[in-house]
Amino acid sequence: MPVDILVGTQWGDEGKGKLIDVLTKDIDMVIRFQGGNNAGHTVEIGDEKYVLHLVPSGIFRPGVACVIGNGLVVDPIGLVSEMRELEERGIDVSAVQLSTRAHLVMPYHKLMDAFNEETKTRDKKIGTTKRGIGPTYADKANRTGIRAVDMLDLAGFERKFREQATAYNDLFSSKDTETVDLDAAWAELKDAAEYLNSMICDTVVTINQAIKAGKNILCEGAQGALLDIDHGTYPFVTSSTTISGGVCGGAGISPRAVRNVYGVMKAYTTRVGEGPFPTELDNAAGEALRQAGGEFGATTGRPRRCGWFDAIISGYSCMVSGVNKLTITKLDVLDDQPELLICTAYELDGETINTVPADPIKLSEVKPIYESMPGWECPTTEVRSYDDLPENARKYLERIEELVDAEIDIVSVGPNRVQTFQK
Ligand code: IMP
């Protein structure tokens, strides 16, 4: 069983890119299985910082196959510009494979995403990344999508694009909003299709051949469990399956092939975009966490909302994803805190609950019930082994472990590859 999965257990931005990069030391293939360039995976190697949106985080390890699976929605223009940028920085991108079955984000999907957001009333806005993710998955479900395989036949691709874009433009015109410039967009799409042509293949076959050959495979989740289309805080979610189960559909991998599920969890909680967030600190303490943690979106640059660790949502995520290896990131961001709060239950309508209400209105009404722990008030960024952590930091981690019912495997105390150790 050579397949490991790594998923986010909160609202995304848990530090998955860094962890994938660390774990790929002994890996032969890294697979993205859902989402699109709404993701922003930051990897720091030495003095260099890279932000990946579609290219799997294994790209910095020579010899690692990097698969963009069938479950993604891929902006071909965005993907090509990301790959060219990597090439300009000396990174070899020839190991990238793009699934024939992946759906394509077209320029009209991005306009539709922006239009949907702009026309919603304040309380209904999702705060999407405006990368066209939702509209592309909607077309996929409507069976009107255009897929990577279509790029292999340029004439057919152009016909499909113009047909769909014209229908969208008619709709945009009727709403008096921006339309797609068909010729300009086609020029960019054609360039992208030509660049990507040699990378488009049946990745379900290449992946399963690798499994059969006993290769080590890591599936790289994007976003987090609380943004999952089914298990997240619907409707304030993304449009894909972000939990570990998404690997089966999104990469064409049998559940029997799965070995470990790594759950990446920040030592506190953040969220970008709208939607309920029970432990949010909408005050100076939240601002201090934001500054200490550099909590600004890797894709959109938006300030992230920050709050205390929430064991209810994180425990739910570990349960649905079957996390058996927990990775705690950004522990160092809490170094200056004299006291740490952990949410261990919610109060709702006078009752104590320890589950996540499905109704977003109810979830926005819960009051977190906190447990207090003393901070460690000393730097941890130079710590390189679990036993060298301050005692209060170890106690904090062990309490998290107990509350979310998953064992800690890795702790990260800074953005660099070297600031990582096993428990
Ligand atoms: P969409 O995926 O662009 O449709 O956005 C839906 C929601 O998911 C919004 O709240 C976004 O802020 C959030 N989101 C999407 N991708 C990420 C991510 O990579 N990290 C954190 N939040 C994300």
XYZ file of C-alpha atoms in Angstrom, residues 88-420:
333
model
C 12.816 31.019 -15.374
C 13.984 30.322 -11.811
C 15.818 27.219 -12.962
C 13.269 24.610 -11.885
C 12.795 21.670 -14.256
C 9.063 21.186 -14.864
C 9.283 18.274 -17.286
C 7.976 15.853 -14.615
C 4.494 17.424 -14.714
C 1.635 15.243 -15.998
C -1.833 16.678 -16.611
C -4.857 14.384 -16.602
C -6.829 14.189 -19.842
C -9.939 14.195 -17.636
C -9.208 17.368 -15.655
C -11.720 20.127 -16.358
C -10.503 23.474 -17.615
C -11.170 26.845 -16.044
C -12.008 29.157 -18.930
C -11.882 32.972 -18.887
C -15.701 33.068 -18.691
C -15.665 30.986 -15.490
C -13.546 33.631 -13.804
C -15.919 36.384 -14.927
C -18.862 34.306 -13.715
C -17.200 33.765 -10.322
C -16.625 37.510 -9.919
C -20.160 38.306 -11.116
C -21.713 35.790 -8.678
C -19.782 37.281 -5.784
C -20.453 40.904 -6.692
C -24.194 40.418 -7.049
C -24.646 38.580 -3.750
C -25.784 40.497 -0.693
C -23.175 40.968 2.036
C -24.355 38.046 4.197
C -24.375 35.632 1.226
C -20.928 36.422 -0.199
C -18.550 33.462 -0.002
C -15.387 35.497 -0.433
C -14.090 33.218 -3.207
C -10.637 33.585 -4.697
C -12.326 34.565 -7.995
C -10.309 31.935 -9.825
C -13.431 30.494 -11.477
C -13.426 27.358 -9.326
C -17.147 27.121 -8.511
C -18.437 27.861 -12.045
C -16.020 25.310 -13.550
C -17.129 22.544 -11.171
C -20.733 23.604 -11.910
C -20.141 23.101 -15.658
C -18.530 19.744 -14.889
C -21.650 18.671 -12.991
C -23.839 20.141 -15.753
C -21.840 18.118 -18.293
C -20.943 21.184 -20.323
C -17.300 21.421 -19.269
C -14.206 21.473 -21.453
C -11.429 19.090 -20.405
C -7.667 18.843 -20.863
C -8.196 16.088 -23.446
C -9.939 18.678 -25.630
C -6.693 20.639 -25.860
C -5.141 17.784 -27.845
C -7.328 18.689 -30.844
C -6.837 22.424 -31.357
C -9.640 22.864 -33.900
C -12.148 21.057 -31.694
C -10.888 22.952 -28.629
C -11.365 26.286 -30.367
C -14.870 25.321 -31.490
C -15.910 24.233 -27.994
C -14.389 27.318 -26.411
C -16.073 29.744 -28.811
C -19.422 27.980 -28.453
C -19.373 28.046 -24.669
C -17.878 31.526 -24.431
C -20.557 32.913 -26.756
C -23.310 31.448 -24.577
C -21.679 32.962 -21.468
C -21.186 36.302 -23.259
C -24.895 36.403 -24.132
C -25.667 35.948 -20.457
C -23.100 38.567 -19.385
C -24.462 41.052 -21.941
C -27.988 40.566 -20.668
C -26.688 41.445 -17.180
C -24.737 44.410 -18.509
C -21.457 43.057 -17.226
C -17.973 42.388 -18.655
C -17.749 39.865 -21.520
C -14.888 37.694 -22.792
C -12.842 39.013 -25.723
C -13.007 35.790 -27.739
C -10.031 36.370 -30.039
C -7.694 37.590 -27.305
C -8.714 34.737 -24.997
C -8.324 32.160 -27.760
C -4.772 33.371 -28.521
C -3.819 32.710 -24.894
C -5.635 29.379 -24.747
C -3.985 28.180 -27.959
C -0.553 29.093 -26.602
C -1.337 27.223 -23.367
C -2.630 24.152 -25.225
C 0.529 23.999 -27.335
C 2.767 24.312 -24.281
C 0.864 21.660 -22.298
C 0.307 19.212 -25.182
C 3.119 16.789 -24.322
C 2.138 16.645 -20.619
C -1.496 15.639 -21.129
C -1.969 11.928 -20.518
C -4.168 9.330 -18.837
C -2.904 9.897 -15.310
C -5.214 7.249 -13.865
C -3.090 4.745 -15.778
C 0.292 6.270 -14.860
C -0.749 6.505 -11.200
C -1.970 2.923 -11.022
C 1.144 1.672 -12.810
C 3.196 3.439 -10.149
C 1.087 1.849 -7.395
C 1.570 -1.579 -8.958
C 5.307 -1.004 -9.156
C 5.370 -0.235 -5.426
C 6.422 3.396 -5.890
C 5.944 5.781 -2.981
C 3.107 8.157 -3.724
C 1.941 11.229 -1.894
C -1.416 12.864 -2.612
C -1.388 16.586 -1.893
C -4.658 18.038 -0.669
C -5.520 21.686 -1.165
C -7.744 23.864 1.039
C -8.974 22.143 4.229
C -11.698 19.839 5.530
C -13.860 22.738 6.700
C -13.939 23.990 3.098
C -15.070 20.588 1.774
C -18.219 20.740 -0.370
C -19.918 18.122 1.855
C -18.199 18.395 5.226
C -17.314 22.066 5.337
C -19.265 25.044 6.552
C -21.599 25.001 3.533
C -22.286 27.236 1.637
C -19.088 29.003 2.722
C -16.908 26.321 1.186
C -15.005 25.541 -1.983
C -16.530 23.287 -4.647
C -14.403 20.151 -4.305
C -13.834 17.204 -1.977
C -10.955 18.294 0.224
C -11.018 15.398 2.700
C -8.821 12.306 2.225
C -11.656 10.440 0.482
C -11.345 12.881 -2.428
C -8.252 10.975 -3.561
C -10.275 8.010 -4.794
C -12.416 9.984 -7.232
C -9.978 12.821 -7.896
C -6.981 10.677 -8.789
C -8.533 7.304 -9.626
C -6.962 5.512 -6.663
C -8.618 2.618 -4.867
C -9.155 3.076 -1.097
C -7.294 -0.237 -0.706
C -4.077 1.454 -1.850
C -4.013 4.027 0.935
C -1.465 3.695 3.767
C -1.246 6.897 5.832
C -3.331 10.019 6.127
C -1.331 13.033 7.237
C -3.516 15.786 8.660
C -1.909 19.212 8.672
C -3.086 21.468 11.463
C -1.989 24.937 12.462
C -1.318 25.407 16.197
C -4.099 28.023 16.091
C -6.888 28.632 13.552
C -7.218 30.850 10.487
C -9.772 31.361 7.767
C -9.840 33.456 4.557
C -13.135 34.489 3.046
C -16.543 34.614 4.637
C -18.397 32.144 6.840
C -18.668 31.112 10.486
C -15.501 30.897 12.593
C -16.347 30.223 16.273
C -12.913 30.948 17.802
C -12.186 34.049 15.715
C -10.387 36.861 17.529
C -11.781 39.929 15.839
C -9.629 42.214 17.978
C -6.047 43.243 18.780
C -5.157 39.691 19.846
C -6.253 38.406 16.409
C -4.262 41.158 14.718
C -1.192 40.179 16.770
C -1.533 36.545 15.615
C -1.946 37.726 12.003
C 1.246 39.746 12.186
C 3.235 37.064 14.047
C 2.090 34.355 11.632
C 2.282 36.451 8.442
C -1.343 35.498 7.884
C -2.002 36.942 4.449
C -3.356 34.802 1.599
C -0.734 33.249 -0.708
C -3.132 33.477 -3.664
C -5.074 36.674 -3.068
C -2.978 38.501 -0.447
C -6.106 38.941 1.682
C -5.576 39.195 5.454
C -6.563 35.903 7.085
C -8.962 35.889 10.005
C -7.190 34.457 13.067
C -8.336 32.767 16.274
C -7.621 30.182 18.965
C -7.250 26.494 18.326
C -10.652 24.855 17.847
C -10.608 21.182 18.818
C -14.192 20.656 17.654
C -13.661 21.479 13.988
C -10.168 19.961 13.971
C -11.411 16.770 15.635
C -14.225 16.494 13.084
C -11.676 16.768 10.265
C -9.417 14.098 11.736
C -12.449 11.835 12.011
C -13.713 12.233 8.428
C -10.257 11.998 6.910
C -9.086 9.167 9.185
C -5.929 11.073 10.102
C -3.322 8.771 11.648
C -0.358 11.144 11.378
C -0.934 14.616 12.671
C 1.360 17.453 11.689
C 1.273 20.617 13.738
C 2.569 23.721 11.987
C 3.426 27.261 13.048
C 3.929 26.376 16.700
C 6.535 29.168 16.857
C 3.854 31.780 16.111
C 2.573 31.208 19.676
C 6.019 31.711 21.256
C 5.128 35.082 22.808
C 1.721 34.148 24.191
C 1.543 34.098 28.012
C -1.721 32.116 27.902
C -3.258 29.893 25.235
C -6.911 29.057 24.850
C -8.220 25.855 23.301
C -11.873 25.488 22.375
C -13.049 22.121 23.703
C -16.834 22.482 23.210
C -19.469 24.942 22.037
C -22.417 26.404 23.840
C -25.539 26.614 21.673
C -28.974 27.698 22.905
C -27.909 27.064 26.520
C -26.613 23.561 25.773
C -23.053 22.252 25.528
C -22.286 20.497 22.248
C -19.122 18.947 20.842
C -20.095 18.585 17.190
C -20.130 21.035 14.284
C -23.700 22.213 13.551
C -24.569 21.767 9.856
C -26.581 24.980 9.810
C -24.174 27.899 9.214
C -26.433 30.246 11.159
C -26.266 27.961 14.197
C -22.506 27.605 13.780
C -22.152 31.366 13.738
C -24.164 31.536 16.975
C -22.134 29.011 19.013
C -20.009 30.326 21.870
C -16.692 28.552 22.261
C -15.989 26.978 25.640
C -12.297 27.402 26.345
C -9.680 25.610 28.337
C -6.675 27.719 29.311
C -3.069 26.574 29.122
C 0.081 28.462 30.098
C 2.294 29.612 27.220
C 6.052 28.910 26.988
C 7.163 32.484 26.253
C 10.462 31.632 24.610
C 11.545 31.129 20.986
C 11.146 27.683 19.408
C 12.348 28.459 15.861
C 15.791 26.968 16.551
C 14.421 23.814 18.182
C 15.214 20.707 16.125
C 13.824 17.863 18.250
C 10.584 17.242 20.101
C 12.302 16.669 23.431
C 13.986 20.073 23.184
C 10.671 21.920 23.031
C 9.735 23.869 26.160
C 7.643 21.736 28.515
C 4.546 23.930 28.115
C 4.773 23.620 24.338
C 4.858 19.829 24.635
C 1.889 19.939 27.006
C -0.032 22.123 24.560
C 0.671 19.718 21.687
C -0.215 16.674 23.735
C -3.510 18.247 24.770
C -4.335 18.878 21.098
C -3.458 15.282 20.289
C -5.813 14.058 22.993
C -8.671 16.344 21.980
C -8.601 15.620 18.246
C -7.889 11.925 18.777
C -4.941 11.658 16.391
C -1.246 11.108 17.070
C 1.265 13.829 16.320
C 3.952 12.751 13.882
C 5.620 15.995 12.822
C 6.005 19.465 14.344
C 7.000 22.535 12.359
C 8.505 25.638 13.990
C 9.157 27.862 10.980
C 8.748 28.104 7.215
C 12.024 26.458 6.209
C 12.586 22.773 5.385
C 14.986 22.442 8.310
C 12.522 23.780 10.897
C 10.710 20.460 11.087
